[in-house]
Short mmCIF file of C-alpha atoms in Angstrom, two decimals:
data_model
loop_
_atom_site.label_atom_id
_atom_site.label_comp_id
_atom_site.label_asym_id
_atom_site.label_seq_id
_atom_site.Cartn_x
_atom_site.Cartn_y
_atom_site.Cartn_z
CA MET A 1 19.88 -33.62 7.86
CA CYS A 2 21.02 -33.29 4.45
CA ALA A 3 24.65 -31.75 4.82
CA GLY A 4 24.93 -31.14 1.01
CA ALA A 5 21.85 -28.69 1.07
CA ILE A 6 23.06 -27.06 3.94
CA ALA A 7 26.29 -26.23 2.41
CA HIS A 8 24.95 -25.13 -0.96
CA ALA A 9 22.21 -23.06 0.92
CA GLN A 10 25.29 -21.35 2.57
CA VAL A 11 23.67 -21.52 5.97
CA LYS A 12 25.96 -19.27 8.36
CA THR A 13 24.92 -21.21 11.62
CA LEU A 14 23.77 -24.87 12.16
CA VAL A 15 22.43 -25.69 15.66
CA PHE A 16 21.08 -29.08 16.39
CA SER A 17 20.51 -31.34 19.50
CA ALA A 18 20.79 -34.93 18.79
CA SER A 19 23.04 -36.63 16.79
CA ASP A 20 23.12 -39.99 15.22
CA PRO A 21 25.97 -42.06 16.32
CA LYS A 22 25.19 -45.29 13.99
CA ARG A 23 24.33 -43.49 10.58
CA GLY A 24 24.84 -39.81 11.11
CA TYR A 25 26.74 -37.73 8.93
CA SER A 26 29.92 -37.49 11.43
CA VAL A 27 30.13 -41.29 11.11
CA TYR A 28 30.93 -41.04 7.42
CA THR A 29 32.95 -37.75 7.20
CA GLY A 30 34.83 -37.69 10.52
CA GLY A 31 32.63 -34.95 11.63
CA LYS A 32 33.78 -32.34 9.05
CA PHE A 33 31.03 -30.30 7.51
CA PRO A 34 31.42 -29.12 3.97
CA SER A 35 30.86 -25.45 4.27
CA LYS A 36 31.99 -22.24 6.53
CA ALA A 37 28.95 -22.61 8.74
CA GLU A 38 29.51 -22.44 12.25
CA ILE A 39 28.33 -25.89 13.75
CA ARG A 40 26.51 -25.85 17.54
CA LYS A 41 25.66 -29.13 18.57
CA GLY A 42 24.43 -30.80 21.68
CA ILE A 43 21.83 -28.21 22.53
CA LEU A 44 19.62 -29.38 25.16
CA ALA A 45 21.49 -33.00 24.06
CA ASP A 46 19.70 -35.23 26.80
CA GLU A 47 16.26 -34.12 26.59
CA CYS A 48 16.36 -34.37 22.74
CA ALA A 49 17.53 -37.84 22.87
CA GLU A 50 14.81 -38.75 25.26
CA LEU A 51 12.23 -37.46 23.28
CA LEU A 52 13.45 -39.06 20.16
CA LYS A 53 13.80 -42.43 22.38
CA LYS A 54 10.30 -42.18 23.75
CA PHE A 55 9.17 -41.24 19.99
CA PHE A 56 10.66 -44.26 18.27
CA THR A 57 9.86 -46.77 21.15
CA GLU A 58 6.05 -45.79 20.70
CA ARG A 59 6.32 -45.94 16.88
CA ARG A 60 7.69 -49.79 17.39
CA LYS A 61 4.53 -50.95 19.34
#
């Protein structure tokens, strides 16, 4: 996700499921988002995490 582009676009609500605990935006900023957007995270987090793990496992074969 490009947080800068989202902030400049003045997105009102950002909804996402899976975060990246190793290299995600919140790792570098302490979780602060540079806009007035409402941040809704973790929607179907377990299901999305499983899909991402499966996708990258297949890609590494």
